[in-house]
């Protein structure tokens, strides 16, 4: 089955998505997600100029060889642009193989380890009451696990809360330059434990709670926060510190039993190796879309299982339904699956462009038995939603110092 074309689409049905379509001489096609939020066009250029010409004429069944060819063969290994581009190709090839076999991709990975995929939702708000009302609604909707984020008194538009326009907290459209947000660690640390205290007082201990620090603390600050949150029994504390320096996590680990999760910005197994081997973390959150697709994430999941590290794939709105479907197949298979981040299925525009078969039911995602990844992409509809340049926000301290967003 020869590859005859590799098409790359950029569309913005509420936010930008990069979609790869691999066409073959047998008439079948495969679809992949290559969306890198805020840097979309760098991946498009990489795919268009550097990858596409090498793939024409290759056998689409050779997933592993093509992965190695694109990884080792470019000499400049790793990095988010390269690994997101590889992911788009890799997903499309798995989708194709499933279609040829007439089997959903999870069957090719080894079959089902479970019948449904547990998810965590997001509750956020401008103050504690708003966040807790949101949590209450999610509990009513059947969620068993919820991430709590809340605006910090004295700081506006902090990560994970509704911004001034009341749109989703990271919606990127109409932001031709990165918006700036203020950060103050002291205000944050003084406030967050009270959010979880009140959540437990109102809803008890059964609902599983999570929190995303978004890499803004130093290790010792994170250790302190982890200790203070221990009575509220978090499922995990996400990205307490940036992870370039992996020994940071060892320090946090020595001070707290609050479980730790990290990995959404990682793009290779090498970013996670030391953290996993040293058992400094409990959940690895790498995304198929940003880390080389199903081929590499499957390897990382297997490696993590040796060290009792479970998986919690990144599931933000800036991954397309094709990327979410890739996770669903991995999650149904992975023996060490933990939980999937889930923020809903996007708006009507997005659902016009991407037709997927995932459904939400009582705190879980269900996957239908459709050959391949089970998502289709409507090229005509996509044309109605042209690319819009957009950025993630940046953070600064009150004195202007640039901080981690
Ligand atoms: C995040 C993301 O989902 C998460 O946990 O931290 O919202 C992240 O900020 C975005 O995906 C960045 O593109
Ligand atoms: Mg996060």
Coordinates of C-alpha atoms and ligand atoms in Angstrom, one line a residue:
X1 CA 0.0 0.0 0.0
X2 CA 1.9 3.0 -1.3
X3 CA 1.6 6.6 0.0
X4 CA 0.6 8.8 -2.9
X5 CA -0.1 12.0 -1.1
X6 CA 0.4 13.7 2.3
X7 CA -2.1 16.6 2.7
X8 CA -1.8 19.2 5.5
X9 CA -4.8 21.2 6.6
X10 CA -4.9 24.1 9.0
X11 CA -8.4 25.2 10.2
X12 CA -9.8 27.2 13.0
X13 CA -13.2 26.0 14.0
X14 CA -13.1 28.0 17.2
X15 CA -9.3 27.4 17.6
X16 CA -6.5 26.3 15.3
X17 CA -5.9 22.6 14.4
X18 CA -3.4 21.0 12.1
X19 CA -4.6 17.9 10.4
X20 CA -2.6 15.4 8.3
X21 CA -4.2 13.2 5.7
X22 CA -2.2 10.4 4.1
X23 CA -3.6 9.0 0.9
X24 CA -2.7 5.7 -0.6
X25 CA -2.8 4.0 -3.9
X26 CA -5.5 1.6 -2.5
X27 CA -7.9 4.5 -2.1
X28 CA -7.8 4.4 1.7
X29 CA -6.6 7.4 3.8
X30 CA -5.5 7.9 7.3
X31 CA -5.8 11.0 9.5
X32 CA -3.5 12.4 12.2
X33 CA -3.4 15.4 14.6
X34 CA -0.3 17.7 14.4
X35 CA -1.6 20.7 16.4
X36 CA 1.0 22.6 18.5
X37 CA -0.9 25.4 20.2
X38 CA 0.5 28.8 19.3
X39 CA 3.2 27.4 17.0
X40 CA 1.0 25.7 14.4
X41 CA 2.6 27.0 11.3
X42 CA 6.1 25.9 12.2
X43 CA 4.8 22.3 12.2
X44 CA 2.9 22.9 8.9
X45 CA 6.2 24.1 7.3
X46 CA 8.1 21.1 8.7
X47 CA 5.5 18.6 7.4
X48 CA 5.1 20.3 4.0
X49 CA 8.7 21.1 3.2
X50 CA 10.7 18.4 5.0
X51 CA 8.5 15.3 5.6
X52 CA 6.0 15.1 2.7
X53 CA 8.6 14.7 -0.1
X54 CA 10.3 11.8 1.7
X55 CA 7.1 9.8 2.2
X56 CA 5.7 9.7 -1.3
X57 CA 6.1 6.2 -2.6
X58 CA 6.8 4.6 0.8
X59 CA 4.8 1.6 2.1
X60 CA 2.2 2.9 4.5
X61 CA 2.3 -0.4 6.5
X62 CA 5.9 0.3 7.7
X63 CA 4.9 2.4 10.7
X64 CA 8.0 1.6 12.8
X65 CA 10.4 2.2 10.0
X66 CA 8.8 5.5 9.0
X67 CA 8.9 6.6 12.7
X68 CA 12.6 5.8 12.9
X69 CA 13.3 7.4 9.5
X70 CA 11.7 10.6 10.6
X71 CA 13.2 10.5 14.1
X72 CA 16.8 9.3 13.6
X73 CA 16.9 10.2 10.0
X74 CA 16.6 13.9 10.5
X75 CA 19.7 14.0 12.7
X76 CA 18.1 16.8 14.8
X77 CA 16.2 14.5 17.1
X78 CA 13.4 15.5 19.5
X79 CA 11.9 18.9 20.0
X80 CA 8.2 19.9 20.0
X81 CA 8.0 20.8 16.3
X82 CA 9.7 17.6 15.0
X83 CA 7.8 15.4 17.4
X84 CA 4.4 16.9 16.7
X85 CA 5.0 16.6 12.9
X86 CA 6.0 12.9 13.4
X87 CA 2.9 12.5 15.6
X88 CA 0.6 13.6 12.7
X89 CA 2.2 11.1 10.4
X90 CA 2.3 8.3 12.9
X91 CA -1.4 8.6 13.9
X92 CA -2.4 8.7 10.2
X93 CA -0.5 5.5 9.6
X94 CA -2.1 3.7 12.6
X95 CA -5.5 4.9 11.4
X96 CA -4.8 3.5 8.0
X97 CA -3.6 0.1 9.3
X98 CA -6.8 -0.2 11.4
X99 CA -8.9 0.6 8.3
X100 CA -7.0 -2.0 6.3
X101 CA -7.4 -4.6 9.0
X102 CA -11.0 -3.6 9.6
X103 CA -10.2 -3.2 13.3
X104 CA -10.2 -0.3 15.8
X105 CA -6.6 0.7 16.6
X106 CA -6.8 -0.5 20.2
X107 CA -7.1 -4.1 18.8
X108 CA -3.8 -3.6 17.0
X109 CA -2.2 -2.5 20.3
X110 CA -3.2 -5.7 22.1
X111 CA -6.9 -5.3 22.8
X112 CA -8.9 -3.9 25.7
X113 CA -7.7 -3.8 29.3
X114 CA -11.0 -2.1 30.4
X115 CA -14.4 -1.3 29.0
X116 CA -14.5 2.5 29.6
X117 CA -12.1 5.4 30.1
X118 CA -12.3 7.3 33.4
X119 CA -11.9 11.1 32.9
X120 CA -11.4 14.2 35.0
X121 CA -13.3 17.4 34.2
X122 CA -12.4 21.0 34.8
X123 CA -14.2 23.2 37.4
X124 CA -13.1 26.8 37.4
X125 CA -14.3 30.2 38.6
X126 CA -13.6 33.8 39.5
X127 CA -13.9 32.9 43.2
X128 CA -14.3 29.9 45.4
X129 CA -18.1 29.9 45.3
X130 CA -18.2 29.9 41.6
X131 CA -15.6 27.1 41.3
X132 CA -17.5 25.0 43.9
X133 CA -20.8 25.5 42.0
X134 CA -19.1 24.4 38.9
X135 CA -17.7 21.3 40.7
X136 CA -21.3 20.6 42.0
X137 CA -22.6 20.6 38.4
X138 CA -19.9 18.2 37.2
X139 CA -20.6 15.8 40.1
X140 CA -24.3 15.9 39.0
X141 CA -23.2 15.1 35.5
X142 CA -21.5 12.0 36.8
X143 CA -17.8 13.0 37.0
X144 CA -15.8 11.0 39.5
X145 CA -12.7 13.3 39.3
X146 CA -12.5 17.0 38.8
X147 CA -9.6 19.5 38.5
X148 CA -10.2 22.7 40.5
X149 CA -8.7 26.0 39.4
X150 CA -9.8 29.4 40.7
X151 CA -8.8 33.1 40.1
X152 CA -6.4 34.2 42.9
X153 CA -7.7 37.2 44.8
X154 CA -5.7 40.2 43.7
X155 CA -4.6 38.6 40.4
X156 CA -6.8 38.7 37.3
X157 CA -7.1 36.0 34.6
X158 CA -4.9 33.4 36.2
X159 CA -4.4 30.1 34.4
X160 CA -7.4 27.9 34.5
X161 CA -10.0 30.5 35.2
X162 CA -12.4 32.3 32.9
X163 CA -10.7 35.3 31.3
X164 CA -12.3 38.8 31.1
X165 CA -14.3 37.8 28.1
X166 CA -15.8 34.8 29.9
X167 CA -14.7 32.5 27.1
X168 CA -12.9 29.3 27.8
X169 CA -9.8 30.2 29.7
X170 CA -7.3 29.6 27.0
X171 CA -9.4 30.4 23.9
X172 CA -6.9 31.7 21.5
X173 CA -8.9 33.6 18.8
X174 CA -8.7 37.4 18.6
X175 CA -5.3 37.4 20.3
X176 CA -2.9 38.6 17.6
X177 CA -0.2 38.9 20.2
X178 CA 0.3 37.0 23.5
X179 CA -1.9 38.4 26.3
X180 CA -0.1 39.2 29.5
X181 CA -1.2 38.0 33.0
X182 CA 0.1 39.0 36.4
X183 CA 1.5 36.3 38.8
X184 CA 2.3 36.4 42.5
X185 CA 3.4 33.2 44.2
X186 CA 2.7 34.4 47.7
X187 CA -0.9 35.3 46.9
X188 CA -1.3 31.9 45.2
X189 CA 0.2 29.9 48.0
X190 CA -1.9 31.7 50.6
X191 CA -5.1 31.0 48.8
X192 CA -5.1 27.5 47.1
X193 CA -5.3 25.3 50.3
X194 CA -8.6 27.2 51.3
X195 CA -10.1 26.2 47.9
X196 CA -9.6 22.5 48.6
X197 CA -10.6 22.8 52.2
X198 CA -13.9 24.3 51.2
X199 CA -14.4 21.8 48.4
X200 CA -14.0 18.9 50.9
X201 CA -16.3 20.6 53.4
X202 CA -19.0 21.0 50.8
X203 CA -18.7 17.7 48.8
X204 CA -16.9 15.3 51.1
X205 CA -14.0 12.9 50.4
X206 CA -15.4 10.7 47.6
X207 CA -15.0 13.0 44.6
X208 CA -11.4 12.8 43.4
X209 CA -9.8 16.3 43.2
X210 CA -6.9 17.5 41.2
X211 CA -5.0 20.8 40.6
X212 CA -2.7 22.2 37.9
X213 CA 0.0 24.5 39.2
X214 CA 1.1 25.1 35.6
X215 CA 4.8 25.0 36.5
X216 CA 4.9 28.3 38.5
X217 CA 6.6 27.3 41.7
X218 CA 10.1 26.5 42.9
X219 CA 10.7 23.0 44.2
X220 CA 10.6 24.0 47.9
X221 CA 7.4 26.1 47.4
X222 CA 5.8 23.1 45.6
X223 CA 6.9 20.8 48.5
X224 CA 5.1 23.2 50.9
X225 CA 2.0 23.3 48.8
X226 CA 1.9 19.5 48.5
X227 CA 2.2 19.1 52.2
X228 CA -0.6 21.6 52.9
X229 CA -2.9 19.8 50.4
X230 CA -2.3 16.4 52.0
X231 CA -5.4 16.5 54.2
X232 CA -7.6 17.1 51.0
X233 CA -6.3 13.9 49.4
X234 CA -5.6 15.0 45.8
X235 CA -5.6 12.4 43.0
X236 CA -2.6 14.4 41.8
X237 CA -0.9 17.8 41.8
X238 CA 0.1 18.6 38.2
X239 CA 3.2 20.4 37.0
X240 CA 4.2 21.9 40.3
X241 CA 7.5 23.1 38.8
X242 CA 9.0 23.3 35.3
X243 CA 10.6 19.9 34.5
X244 CA 13.7 20.8 32.5
X245 CA 15.6 20.1 35.7
X246 CA 14.3 16.6 36.5
X247 CA 15.9 16.5 40.0
X248 CA 13.4 19.2 41.1
X249 CA 10.8 16.5 41.4
X250 CA 13.0 14.4 43.7
X251 CA 13.1 17.3 46.1
X252 CA 9.3 17.7 46.1
X253 CA 8.9 13.9 46.5
X254 CA 11.0 13.8 49.7
X255 CA 8.6 16.3 51.4
X256 CA 5.1 15.3 50.4
X257 CA 2.8 12.3 49.8
X258 CA 0.6 14.3 47.5
X259 CA 0.9 12.4 44.1
X260 CA 2.6 14.2 41.3
X261 CA 1.9 14.4 37.6
X262 CA 4.0 15.9 34.8
X263 CA 4.7 15.6 31.1
X264 CA 2.3 17.7 28.9
X265 CA 5.2 19.6 27.4
X266 CA 7.5 16.6 27.1
X267 CA 8.0 15.3 23.5
X268 CA 10.3 12.3 24.0
X269 CA 10.8 9.4 26.3
X270 CA 14.1 11.0 27.2
X271 CA 12.3 13.9 28.9
X272 CA 10.6 11.5 31.2
X273 CA 13.1 8.7 31.7
X274 CA 14.8 9.9 34.9
X275 CA 11.5 11.0 36.5
X276 CA 10.0 7.6 35.9
X277 CA 13.0 5.5 36.8
X278 CA 13.5 7.4 40.1
X279 CA 9.8 7.0 40.8
X280 CA 9.6 10.8 41.5
X281 CA 6.2 11.0 39.8
X282 CA 3.0 9.1 39.9
X283 CA 1.4 10.0 36.6
X284 CA 2.9 10.7 33.2
X285 CA 0.9 13.1 31.1
X286 CA 2.5 13.0 27.7
X287 CA 0.2 13.5 24.7
X288 CA 0.4 11.5 21.5
X289 CA 0.0 14.7 19.5
X290 CA 3.1 16.3 21.0
X291 CA 5.4 13.3 21.5
X292 CA 5.6 11.3 18.3
X293 CA 2.2 9.6 18.1
X294 CA 1.0 6.2 19.2
X295 CA 4.3 4.4 18.4
X296 CA 6.3 6.4 21.0
X297 CA 3.5 6.8 23.6
X298 CA 2.9 3.1 23.6
X299 CA 6.6 2.6 24.4
X300 CA 6.5 5.3 27.2
X301 CA 3.4 3.7 28.7
X302 CA 5.1 0.3 28.8
X303 CA 8.3 1.8 30.3
X304 CA 6.2 3.7 33.0
X305 CA 4.4 0.6 34.0
X306 CA 7.7 -1.0 35.2
X307 CA 7.9 1.7 37.8
X308 CA 4.3 1.9 38.9
X309 CA 3.8 5.2 37.1
X310 CA 0.3 5.5 35.6
X311 CA -0.8 7.4 32.6
X312 CA -2.9 10.6 32.5
X313 CA -2.7 11.9 28.9
X314 CA -2.9 15.6 28.4
X315 CA -6.4 16.3 27.0
X316 CA -6.8 20.1 26.4
X317 CA -9.0 21.8 23.9
X318 CA -6.0 22.5 21.7
X319 CA -5.6 18.8 20.7
X320 CA -8.0 17.9 17.9
X321 CA -10.5 15.1 18.1
X322 CA -8.1 12.9 16.2
X323 CA -5.5 13.3 19.0
X324 CA -8.2 12.6 21.6
X325 CA -9.2 9.5 19.7
X326 CA -5.6 8.3 19.7
X327 CA -5.6 8.7 23.5
X328 CA -8.8 6.8 23.8
X329 CA -7.3 3.8 22.0
X330 CA -4.2 3.9 24.1
X331 CA -6.2 4.3 27.3
X332 CA -8.4 1.4 26.6
X333 CA -5.3 -0.8 26.0
X334 CA -2.7 0.5 28.5
X335 CA -2.5 -1.9 31.5
X336 CA -1.2 1.1 33.6
X337 CA -3.8 3.6 32.5
X338 CA -4.7 6.1 35.2
X339 CA -7.1 8.8 34.1
X340 CA -7.8 11.0 31.0
X341 CA -8.2 14.8 31.1
X342 CA -11.5 15.7 29.4
X343 CA -12.9 19.1 28.7
X344 CA -15.9 18.2 26.5
X345 CA -16.3 17.8 22.8
X346 CA -15.8 21.3 21.5
X347 CA -18.5 23.6 19.9
X348 CA -20.7 23.1 16.9
X349 CA -18.1 24.5 14.4
X350 CA -15.5 21.9 15.6
X351 CA -18.0 19.1 15.3
X352 CA -18.8 20.1 11.8
X353 CA -15.2 19.7 10.8
X354 CA -14.3 16.6 12.9
X355 CA -16.8 13.7 13.1
X356 CA -15.8 11.4 15.9
X357 CA -17.4 8.6 17.8
X358 CA -16.4 9.2 21.4
X359 CA -19.2 9.6 23.9
X360 CA -19.3 10.8 27.5
X361 CA -21.2 8.6 30.0
X362 CA -21.2 9.0 33.8
X363 CA -17.6 10.1 34.3
X364 CA -16.2 8.0 31.5
X365 CA -15.5 8.1 27.8
X366 CA -16.8 5.3 25.6
X367 CA -15.1 4.2 22.4
X368 CA -17.0 2.7 19.5
X369 CA -15.7 -0.2 17.5
X370 CA -14.9 1.6 14.2
X371 CA -11.9 0.6 12.1
X372 CA -8.9 2.9 12.6
X373 CA -9.1 5.8 15.0
X374 CA -12.7 6.4 14.3
X375 CA -12.6 10.1 13.3
X376 CA -13.3 11.7 10.0
X377 CA -12.3 15.2 8.8
X378 CA -14.6 17.3 6.5
X379 CA -12.3 19.2 4.1
X380 CA -15.1 21.3 2.7
X381 CA -16.3 22.4 6.1
X382 CA -12.7 23.1 7.2
X383 CA -12.4 25.7 4.4
X384 CA -15.1 27.8 6.2
X385 CA -12.7 28.3 9.2
X386 CA -9.4 29.7 8.0
X387 CA -6.3 29.8 10.3
X388 CA -6.0 32.7 12.7
X389 CA -2.6 33.5 14.2
X390 CA -2.9 33.2 18.0
X391 CA -0.8 32.8 21.1
X392 CA -0.9 31.4 24.6
X393 CA -0.7 34.0 27.3
X394 CA 2.6 34.9 29.1
X395 CA 3.0 35.7 32.8
X396 CA 4.9 38.5 34.5
X397 CA 5.5 39.4 38.2
X398 CA 4.3 42.8 39.4
X399 CA 7.8 44.3 38.7
X400 CA 7.7 43.1 35.1
X401 CA 9.9 40.0 35.5
X402 CA 8.8 37.4 33.0
X403 CA 7.5 34.2 34.7
X404 CA 6.3 30.7 33.7
X405 CA 2.8 30.8 32.3
Ligands
LIG1 C1 -3.0 22.4 30.5 C2 -3.3 23.0 29.2 O1 -4.7 20.8 30.2 C3 -3.8 21.2 30.9 O2 -3.5 20.6 31.9 O3 -2.0 22.7 31.3 O4 -4.4 23.7 29.3 C4 -2.2 23.8 28.5 O5 -2.0 25.0 29.2 C5 -2.5 24.0 27.1 O6 -2.7 22.7 26.5 C6 -1.4 24.7 26.4 O7 -1.6 24.6 25.0
LIG2 MG1 -1.6 21.2 32.6

